Amino acid sequence: MKNITTILAGLRKTVRGFDGPAVSLVIAEYGRDPFFILVSCLLSLRTKDTISLPVSLKLFQSVKNFKELAAMPRAALESIIYSTGFYRQKAKQLQAIAHEIVTHHGGKVPNTREALLALPGVGLKTANLVLAEAFGIPALCVDTHVHRISNRLGLVATRTPEETEQALQKVLPRKQWSEWNRLLVVFGQHVCTPQSPHCSTCPLLKLCPRVGVKRSR
Ligand code: SF4
């Protein structure tokens, strides 16, 4: 097994100089409120954080809970989230979730994986992020960065994010599950980038087998 402690120490040191992931910035602004975390996570799907974060913050100036989100005129919502792409689909999904949460959960985001996955369009990645960041329940949110880098480091050898989640659960201590996503999102945006990662200056170079890396800087 790789030296997880050394890898974690290297990751923590490296990401210190960069802005945190979007969810950390939302938490810094609004605290660990499940409404803000779930909505910002949904807006970030298939969109870069640099675009989705300002949109989330703008939306939160108008709505602060699911009741208000459900009642917002669709055209107004679409206009605010337009730049995230797929804005019609996202507006429809956000209001379907808001309606579901108001009607069946008393306006509160449910705190179990099963109930979160039952919300319209909520997948594993979103459910795990909400569990970890809003409720402090250990969960491995496997996005594209976590999937790619965990494989490059040789910690897992998987083809899908779902397989990565299962495999990482056997390698990573439970108390590090939530942190793993926060670290790898930032590390993946700035160092271990999808195309041509910055291996020559990477602090993990000595212990990284660079699985699947064909071109690097
Ligand atoms: Fe990624 Fe390269 Fe660093 Fe390995 S050495 S973690 S592939 S940047």
PDB file of N, CA and C and ligand atoms in Angstrom, residues 11 148-149 152-153 187 191-193 196-211 213 216-217, ligand 1:
ATOM      1  N   LEU A  11       0.082  16.694  -0.585  1.00  0.00           N
ATOM      2  CA  LEU A  11      -1.092  17.362  -1.168  1.00  0.00           C
ATOM      3  C   LEU A  11      -1.474  18.603  -0.361  1.00  0.00           C
ATOM      4  N   ARG A 148      -9.247  10.601 -11.777  1.00  0.00           N
ATOM      5  CA  ARG A 148      -8.015  10.631 -12.579  1.00  0.00           C
ATOM      6  C   ARG A 148      -6.761  10.498 -11.704  1.00  0.00           C
ATOM      7  N   ILE A 149      -6.673  11.308 -10.655  1.00  0.00           N
ATOM      8  CA  ILE A 149      -5.422  11.367  -9.883  1.00  0.00           C
ATOM      9  C   ILE A 149      -5.241  10.120  -9.010  1.00  0.00           C
ATOM     10  N   ARG A 152      -3.710   7.762 -11.379  1.00  0.00           N
ATOM     11  CA  ARG A 152      -2.326   8.105 -11.739  1.00  0.00           C
ATOM     12  C   ARG A 152      -1.368   7.760 -10.600  1.00  0.00           C
ATOM     13  N   LEU A 153      -1.827   7.981  -9.378  1.00  0.00           N
ATOM     14  CA  LEU A 153      -0.978   7.690  -8.199  1.00  0.00           C
ATOM     15  C   LEU A 153      -0.861   6.191  -7.937  1.00  0.00           C
ATOM     16  N   PHE A 187      -5.669  20.262  -6.385  1.00  0.00           N
ATOM     17  CA  PHE A 187      -4.450  19.692  -6.955  1.00  0.00           C
ATOM     18  C   PHE A 187      -4.651  19.395  -8.451  1.00  0.00           C
ATOM     19  N   VAL A 191      -2.051  21.322 -10.594  1.00  0.00           N
ATOM     20  CA  VAL A 191      -0.802  20.539 -10.714  1.00  0.00           C
ATOM     21  C   VAL A 191      -1.019  19.290 -11.571  1.00  0.00           C
ATOM     22  N   CYS A 192      -1.827  18.382 -11.098  1.00  0.00           N
ATOM     23  CA  CYS A 192      -2.056  17.136 -11.828  1.00  0.00           C
ATOM     24  C   CYS A 192      -3.236  17.334 -12.774  1.00  0.00           C
ATOM     25  N   THR A 193      -3.020  18.220 -13.734  1.00  0.00           N
ATOM     26  CA  THR A 193      -4.084  18.635 -14.646  1.00  0.00           C
ATOM     27  C   THR A 193      -4.436  17.505 -15.626  1.00  0.00           C
ATOM     28  N   SER A 196      -1.379  16.916 -19.859  1.00  0.00           N
ATOM     29  CA  SER A 196      -0.014  17.330 -19.548  1.00  0.00           C
ATOM     30  C   SER A 196       0.163  17.842 -18.105  1.00  0.00           C
ATOM     31  N   PRO A 197       0.094  16.945 -17.135  1.00  0.00           N
ATOM     32  CA  PRO A 197       0.273  17.365 -15.737  1.00  0.00           C
ATOM     33  C   PRO A 197       1.688  17.909 -15.468  1.00  0.00           C
ATOM     34  N   HIS A 198       1.805  18.702 -14.403  1.00  0.00           N
ATOM     35  CA  HIS A 198       3.075  19.357 -14.073  1.00  0.00           C
ATOM     36  C   HIS A 198       3.966  18.426 -13.247  1.00  0.00           C
ATOM     37  N   CYS A 199       4.344  17.297 -13.806  1.00  0.00           N
ATOM     38  CA  CYS A 199       5.089  16.283 -13.042  1.00  0.00           C
ATOM     39  C   CYS A 199       6.466  16.770 -12.602  1.00  0.00           C
ATOM     40  N   SER A 200       7.126  17.564 -13.428  1.00  0.00           N
ATOM     41  CA  SER A 200       8.510  17.939 -13.109  1.00  0.00           C
ATOM     42  C   SER A 200       8.609  18.756 -11.819  1.00  0.00           C
ATOM     43  N   THR A 201       7.544  19.448 -11.459  1.00  0.00           N
ATOM     44  CA  THR A 201       7.567  20.243 -10.230  1.00  0.00           C
ATOM     45  C   THR A 201       6.634  19.671  -9.155  1.00  0.00           C
ATOM     46  N   CYS A 202       6.082  18.498  -9.421  1.00  0.00           N
ATOM     47  CA  CYS A 202       5.107  17.925  -8.485  1.00  0.00           C
ATOM     48  C   CYS A 202       5.804  17.346  -7.249  1.00  0.00           C
ATOM     49  N   PRO A 203       5.353  17.681  -6.054  1.00  0.00           N
ATOM     50  CA  PRO A 203       5.984  17.164  -4.833  1.00  0.00           C
ATOM     51  C   PRO A 203       5.771  15.658  -4.641  1.00  0.00           C
ATOM     52  N   LEU A 204       4.859  15.073  -5.403  1.00  0.00           N
ATOM     53  CA  LEU A 204       4.595  13.640  -5.265  1.00  0.00           C
ATOM     54  C   LEU A 204       5.353  12.812  -6.299  1.00  0.00           C
ATOM     55  N   LEU A 205       6.180  13.461  -7.110  1.00  0.00           N
ATOM     56  CA  LEU A 205       6.832  12.778  -8.239  1.00  0.00           C
ATOM     57  C   LEU A 205       7.569  11.506  -7.818  1.00  0.00           C
ATOM     58  N   LYS A 206       8.315  11.577  -6.714  1.00  0.00           N
ATOM     59  CA  LYS A 206       9.140  10.428  -6.315  1.00  0.00           C
ATOM     60  C   LYS A 206       8.322   9.186  -5.968  1.00  0.00           C
ATOM     61  N   LEU A 207       7.107   9.391  -5.505  1.00  0.00           N
ATOM     62  CA  LEU A 207       6.328   8.209  -5.133  1.00  0.00           C
ATOM     63  C   LEU A 207       5.150   7.956  -6.067  1.00  0.00           C
ATOM     64  N   CYS A 208       5.127   8.666  -7.193  1.00  0.00           N
ATOM     65  CA  CYS A 208       3.999   8.499  -8.122  1.00  0.00           C
ATOM     66  C   CYS A 208       4.416   7.671  -9.340  1.00  0.00           C
ATOM     67  N   PRO A 209       3.722   6.576  -9.611  1.00  0.00           N
ATOM     68  CA  PRO A 209       4.044   5.771 -10.800  1.00  0.00           C
ATOM     69  C   PRO A 209       3.529   6.389 -12.104  1.00  0.00           C
ATOM     70  N   ARG A 210       2.782   7.458 -11.997  1.00  0.00           N
ATOM     71  CA  ARG A 210       2.265   8.215 -13.152  1.00  0.00           C
ATOM     72  C   ARG A 210       1.531   7.294 -14.135  1.00  0.00           C
ATOM     73  N   VAL A 211       0.647   6.506 -13.581  1.00  0.00           N
ATOM     74  CA  VAL A 211      -0.093   5.538 -14.398  1.00  0.00           C
ATOM     75  C   VAL A 211      -0.904   6.260 -15.476  1.00  0.00           C
ATOM     76  N   VAL A 213       0.011   8.369 -17.691  1.00  0.00           N
ATOM     77  CA  VAL A 213       0.463   9.699 -18.126  1.00  0.00           C
ATOM     78  C   VAL A 213       1.386   9.534 -19.333  1.00  0.00           C
ATOM     79  N   SER A 216       3.764  15.071 -20.156  1.00  0.00           N
ATOM     80  CA  SER A 216       3.747  15.899 -18.935  1.00  0.00           C
ATOM     81  C   SER A 216       4.694  17.067 -19.106  1.00  0.00           C
ATOM     82  N   ARG A 217       4.585  17.979 -18.148  1.00  0.00           N
ATOM     83  CA  ARG A 217       5.477  19.155 -18.184  1.00  0.00           C
ATOM     84  C   ARG A 217       6.469  19.031 -17.057  1.00  0.00           C
TER      85      ARG A 217
HETATM   86 FE1  SF4 B   1       0.131  13.866 -11.136  1.00  0.00          FE
HETATM   87 FE2  SF4 B   1       2.537  13.836 -12.250  1.00  0.00          FE
HETATM   88 FE3  SF4 B   1       2.267  14.536  -9.699  1.00  0.00          FE
HETATM   89 FE4  SF4 B   1       1.877  12.001 -10.414  1.00  0.00          FE
HETATM   90  S1  SF4 B   1       3.824  13.155 -10.533  1.00  0.00           S
HETATM   91  S2  SF4 B   1       0.571  13.219  -9.049  1.00  0.00           S
HETATM   92  S3  SF4 B   1       0.952  12.250 -12.451  1.00  0.00           S
HETATM   93  S4  SF4 B   1       1.477  15.655 -11.476  1.00  0.00           S
END
